[in-house]
Every structure is written in structure tokens, then in C-alpha cells.
XYZ file of C-alpha atoms in Angstrom:
267
model
C 72.340 -24.198 -175.712
C 73.530 -24.949 -172.140
C 76.957 -23.525 -173.025
C 75.368 -20.289 -174.261
C 73.315 -19.955 -171.058
C 76.429 -20.421 -168.908
C 78.319 -17.836 -170.966
C 75.522 -15.236 -170.589
C 75.414 -15.901 -166.843
C 79.182 -15.288 -166.549
C 78.886 -12.041 -168.537
C 76.076 -10.900 -166.237
C 78.099 -11.638 -163.140
C 81.202 -9.805 -164.453
C 79.093 -6.800 -165.485
C 77.481 -6.576 -162.067
C 80.940 -6.345 -160.476
C 81.455 -2.958 -162.168
C 78.598 -1.276 -160.227
C 79.748 1.652 -158.087
C 79.060 1.248 -154.371
C 78.541 4.469 -152.452
C 79.680 4.308 -148.847
C 77.730 6.684 -146.620
C 80.160 7.910 -143.972
C 79.035 10.025 -141.057
C 80.827 13.354 -141.276
C 81.548 15.138 -137.988
C 82.039 18.878 -137.585
C 85.671 19.881 -138.332
C 88.057 20.126 -135.431
C 90.951 22.556 -135.077
C 94.363 20.945 -135.705
C 97.339 22.621 -134.018
C 101.052 21.988 -134.626
C 102.717 24.472 -132.272
C 106.290 24.777 -131.071
C 108.898 27.127 -129.726
C 112.422 26.067 -130.614
C 115.555 27.547 -129.085
C 119.069 27.069 -130.468
C 122.259 26.942 -128.464
C 123.017 30.501 -129.626
C 119.673 31.643 -128.114
C 118.085 32.072 -131.562
C 114.471 31.106 -131.151
C 111.232 31.046 -133.099
C 107.630 30.259 -132.321
C 105.610 28.595 -135.085
C 101.954 27.598 -134.943
C 100.364 25.808 -137.886
C 96.549 25.800 -137.875
C 94.196 23.733 -139.976
C 90.929 21.835 -139.580
C 90.039 18.198 -140.029
C 88.388 17.142 -143.272
C 86.227 14.192 -144.347
C 88.037 10.837 -144.716
C 88.219 10.859 -148.528
C 89.119 14.557 -148.816
C 92.838 15.060 -149.385
C 92.723 18.869 -149.326
C 94.033 20.399 -146.104
C 91.931 23.319 -144.878
C 94.260 25.994 -143.486
C 93.098 28.435 -140.794
C 94.102 32.080 -141.055
C 91.280 33.866 -139.202
C 92.503 33.111 -135.670
C 94.151 35.163 -132.948
C 97.322 33.443 -131.672
C 99.492 34.532 -128.757
C 101.951 33.111 -126.253
C 101.899 34.405 -122.678
C 104.819 33.827 -120.294
C 104.361 33.479 -116.536
C 106.166 36.799 -116.011
C 103.333 38.537 -117.862
C 104.974 39.053 -121.262
C 102.588 38.626 -124.218
C 103.853 37.647 -127.657
C 101.342 38.185 -130.471
C 102.045 35.826 -133.378
C 101.528 37.108 -136.916
C 99.852 35.193 -139.763
C 102.967 35.074 -141.972
C 101.722 32.541 -144.553
C 98.779 30.239 -145.236
C 97.927 28.595 -141.951
C 101.196 29.690 -140.283
C 101.509 32.064 -137.317
C 105.026 32.940 -136.129
C 107.122 35.123 -133.823
C 110.901 35.403 -133.683
C 113.145 35.833 -130.642
C 110.885 34.743 -127.779
C 113.978 33.168 -126.129
C 112.145 30.913 -123.609
C 113.715 30.507 -120.180
C 113.717 27.217 -118.212
C 112.155 28.738 -115.074
C 109.088 30.212 -116.814
C 105.789 28.756 -117.982
C 104.544 29.655 -121.481
C 100.890 29.427 -122.404
C 99.718 29.158 -125.997
C 96.348 30.863 -126.467
C 94.324 30.548 -129.674
C 90.986 32.292 -130.246
C 89.111 30.732 -133.165
C 85.391 30.951 -133.948
C 84.685 32.500 -130.522
C 86.312 29.574 -128.693
C 89.537 29.687 -126.654
C 92.175 26.983 -126.902
C 95.155 26.844 -124.492
C 98.185 24.763 -123.518
C 100.994 25.477 -121.053
C 104.560 24.155 -121.274
C 108.135 24.773 -120.043
C 111.411 24.716 -121.963
C 113.007 21.274 -122.281
C 116.793 21.466 -122.707
C 118.921 19.090 -124.784
C 122.531 17.920 -125.205
C 124.498 18.650 -128.406
C 124.769 16.338 -131.372
C 128.463 15.489 -131.601
C 129.368 13.612 -134.811
C 127.995 11.451 -137.614
C 129.109 7.940 -138.481
C 128.487 6.615 -142.021
C 128.228 3.023 -143.255
C 127.788 2.027 -146.877
C 126.570 -1.522 -146.265
C 123.336 -0.817 -144.457
C 119.686 -1.667 -145.026
C 118.156 -5.010 -146.005
C 120.013 -5.041 -149.318
C 123.396 -4.467 -147.650
C 124.331 -1.690 -150.067
C 122.396 1.317 -148.666
C 124.039 4.260 -146.975
C 123.106 4.571 -143.298
C 124.000 7.405 -140.966
C 124.168 7.589 -137.185
C 124.147 10.985 -135.434
C 125.642 10.573 -131.930
C 124.940 12.388 -128.665
C 125.783 11.729 -125.012
C 122.915 11.447 -122.560
C 123.427 13.138 -119.152
C 123.820 10.652 -116.294
C 121.483 10.501 -113.345
C 118.466 12.216 -114.858
C 115.479 11.261 -116.991
C 115.585 12.624 -120.538
C 113.379 12.413 -123.608
C 114.301 13.300 -127.170
C 112.617 14.015 -130.516
C 114.974 13.279 -133.442
C 114.654 14.483 -137.048
C 116.843 13.571 -140.033
C 116.000 15.579 -143.125
C 117.324 15.336 -146.661
C 115.999 15.727 -150.199
C 115.794 11.897 -150.337
C 113.492 11.565 -147.351
C 112.780 12.318 -143.703
C 113.239 10.184 -140.621
C 111.419 10.995 -137.353
C 111.886 9.187 -134.036
C 111.593 9.634 -130.275
C 113.892 8.242 -127.568
C 113.892 7.955 -123.809
C 117.067 7.151 -121.886
C 115.728 4.204 -119.865
C 118.336 1.845 -121.380
C 121.188 4.262 -122.177
C 121.223 6.728 -119.268
C 124.571 8.470 -119.128
C 125.900 6.794 -122.305
C 126.578 7.840 -125.880
C 123.738 6.916 -128.219
C 122.712 7.779 -131.768
C 119.790 8.800 -133.925
C 119.503 6.451 -136.916
C 118.972 7.704 -140.464
C 118.288 5.410 -143.425
C 116.362 6.380 -146.581
C 116.353 4.957 -150.084
C 118.646 6.307 -152.801
C 120.911 8.322 -150.481
C 124.022 9.180 -152.454
C 127.446 10.842 -151.945
C 127.311 14.651 -151.781
C 123.709 14.613 -150.460
C 123.209 16.969 -147.534
C 121.480 15.681 -144.423
C 120.447 17.842 -141.446
C 119.904 16.330 -138.011
C 117.806 17.967 -135.307
C 117.745 16.742 -131.700
C 114.982 18.319 -129.578
C 114.582 18.107 -125.838
C 110.998 17.093 -124.983
C 109.044 15.933 -121.964
C 107.498 12.545 -121.235
C 104.011 13.628 -122.338
C 105.225 14.681 -125.812
C 107.345 11.505 -126.061
C 104.276 9.360 -125.417
C 102.160 11.429 -127.833
C 104.665 11.241 -130.679
C 105.476 7.578 -130.008
C 101.839 6.643 -130.650
C 101.618 8.865 -133.748
C 104.771 7.360 -135.247
C 103.513 3.831 -134.571
C 100.299 4.610 -136.419
C 102.202 6.302 -139.217
C 104.552 3.337 -139.747
C 101.529 1.079 -140.165
C 99.718 3.461 -142.506
C 102.599 4.868 -144.568
C 101.721 8.542 -143.980
C 103.162 11.385 -141.946
C 102.627 12.053 -138.243
C 100.481 15.109 -138.869
C 98.251 13.456 -141.482
C 94.861 11.918 -140.685
C 95.354 9.145 -138.138
C 93.302 5.919 -137.843
C 92.600 6.701 -134.189
C 92.359 9.987 -132.310
C 95.451 10.853 -130.284
C 94.824 13.631 -127.810
C 97.528 16.225 -127.283
C 98.028 18.791 -124.517
C 95.792 21.535 -125.945
C 92.341 22.043 -124.446
C 89.248 23.977 -125.470
C 88.401 26.200 -122.487
C 85.097 27.306 -124.043
C 83.677 23.974 -125.095
C 85.545 20.904 -123.761
C 83.655 18.495 -126.054
C 85.032 20.345 -129.109
C 88.592 19.404 -128.271
C 91.408 20.208 -130.743
C 94.022 17.869 -132.182
C 97.768 18.491 -131.975
C 100.413 19.568 -129.500
C 102.330 22.557 -128.123
C 105.944 21.930 -127.138
C 108.945 24.056 -126.198
C 112.335 22.554 -127.084
C 115.966 23.442 -127.061
C 117.367 22.014 -130.285
C 120.832 20.884 -131.451
C 121.415 21.014 -135.229
C 124.126 19.145 -137.107
C 124.615 19.141 -140.876
C 126.392 16.325 -142.726
C 127.457 15.782 -146.337
C 127.314 12.138 -147.415
C 130.787 10.821 -148.339
């Protein structure tokens, strides 16, 4: 009889473990999320892109895109560029061709509130060549790539590096505190990279504020396994402000970068 009682007690305990526990999270009003940039190539080709969305509850994986906003960029010489809503959540304008001596202000009007940020063009040096090793990674048999560039001597520089392939994406930021005036590289290593894969490297000139912003985002991302523009465990404030209601601040950043692009086919 005692054995039967113990058995029924165990069954009761195991059954109780299957109960669903509802966690009541406090939802806050959605905030505007802005991923805005002007990129300028060495051939003066340039494009402005502004991606707009809103924050969602913690367990909601659906991104809410914003299309009912007015988006413009205003240069300090008085020129106004009106960005068009070219796809879901994307506003764009080609051929702005930002100049180093001008300020550019992003202005977004959304739900009767005005969001702004002002930046200058940050120039960059060219990517020069790619070095490949076939004995990289922890296993010693992964393909690793290094995209080299030479940092200008005697000045402070900050960089945003992207390596993009069908196998994966690598993002990183660098400052030249320890390699000022020397040749340095952006490092690219993803799983399953194979010969004949195409990899594209992008080196953007950025300022110290964006470097610090992205450095924190990438640290959080590496700990969480997501992307830098996914929901972060802690709020990281960018350079965009809400001029109408400062307490309803947006998330995201507006940057203006010269970019060097280098394509490579894995050997």
C-alpha cells in the first residue's frame, strides 16, 4: 500500500509540472525604430536609405513596418531631399552626394511628432586586397579571410566593417588607437565557407559616436545570438531625438559614410 501511495504522489507531481504559467509583462507604447544612412562610393554614387519600424512586445516576432511617415534630409546649404516610400518600411533617395563641409539633417514626421538628427560625411580609405587562409577557426580547417586597408597616420579614425556572403554576415567596428598609420584588416570567418563563394566587403567611415553605439550593440548581439537591429536586452540610445516629445525618444541611428567596396571569390 505504501508503494502505491508513493507512486500516486509521483504521478501527481509530474502532472503538476505540465501546468502553463502565464507571465504578465508590462507592455509599453511602441517606439519608432530608425535605421538611417547616406552612403557615398568613391565614384560619387550615393544613396540615402531610411528603414522605419516600431518596437513590439517581447514575445512578438513580427516586425511592424512604418510607411505613413514623411521623411526628408535637409543640407545646411538649404537643399531639401524628399525620400520616397519605395518598399515596406523603406524610404530612399538616390544621388544626394553628401559633401564633407555640409551638415545634413534627417527629419521624420510620424504621428504628429518630429524626429531629427544631424550628421556630417565621414570619409574612408580604400580596401586594398584580401588574404585567404584555409586552416582557420577552432577546428583548424575553416576558411578565413582578411580584407586589408591602410589607416592614415596622424589622425583619429573610426570604421564600420561588413563582410557579406550567402554563408553568413560579419559586422565589426574599429578605431585606430593601436594601429594608427599602419595596415590593418577586417576579419571574416563564417561556417561552411567554400571555394567559389562570393564575399563582399564594405568599409565605412564613421565617427566616434557611431563607433560607441555600434560597439555596444554588437557586444549585446554576440551574447544574445541575434542581429544588431533586433530587440536588445538593454536600450541603447542613438543620435535621433524627438523634438515634439522628448520622453518618446526613438531607437536607432543616422550616419553618413563614405564606403569602400571590395568583392572576393573564395579560392
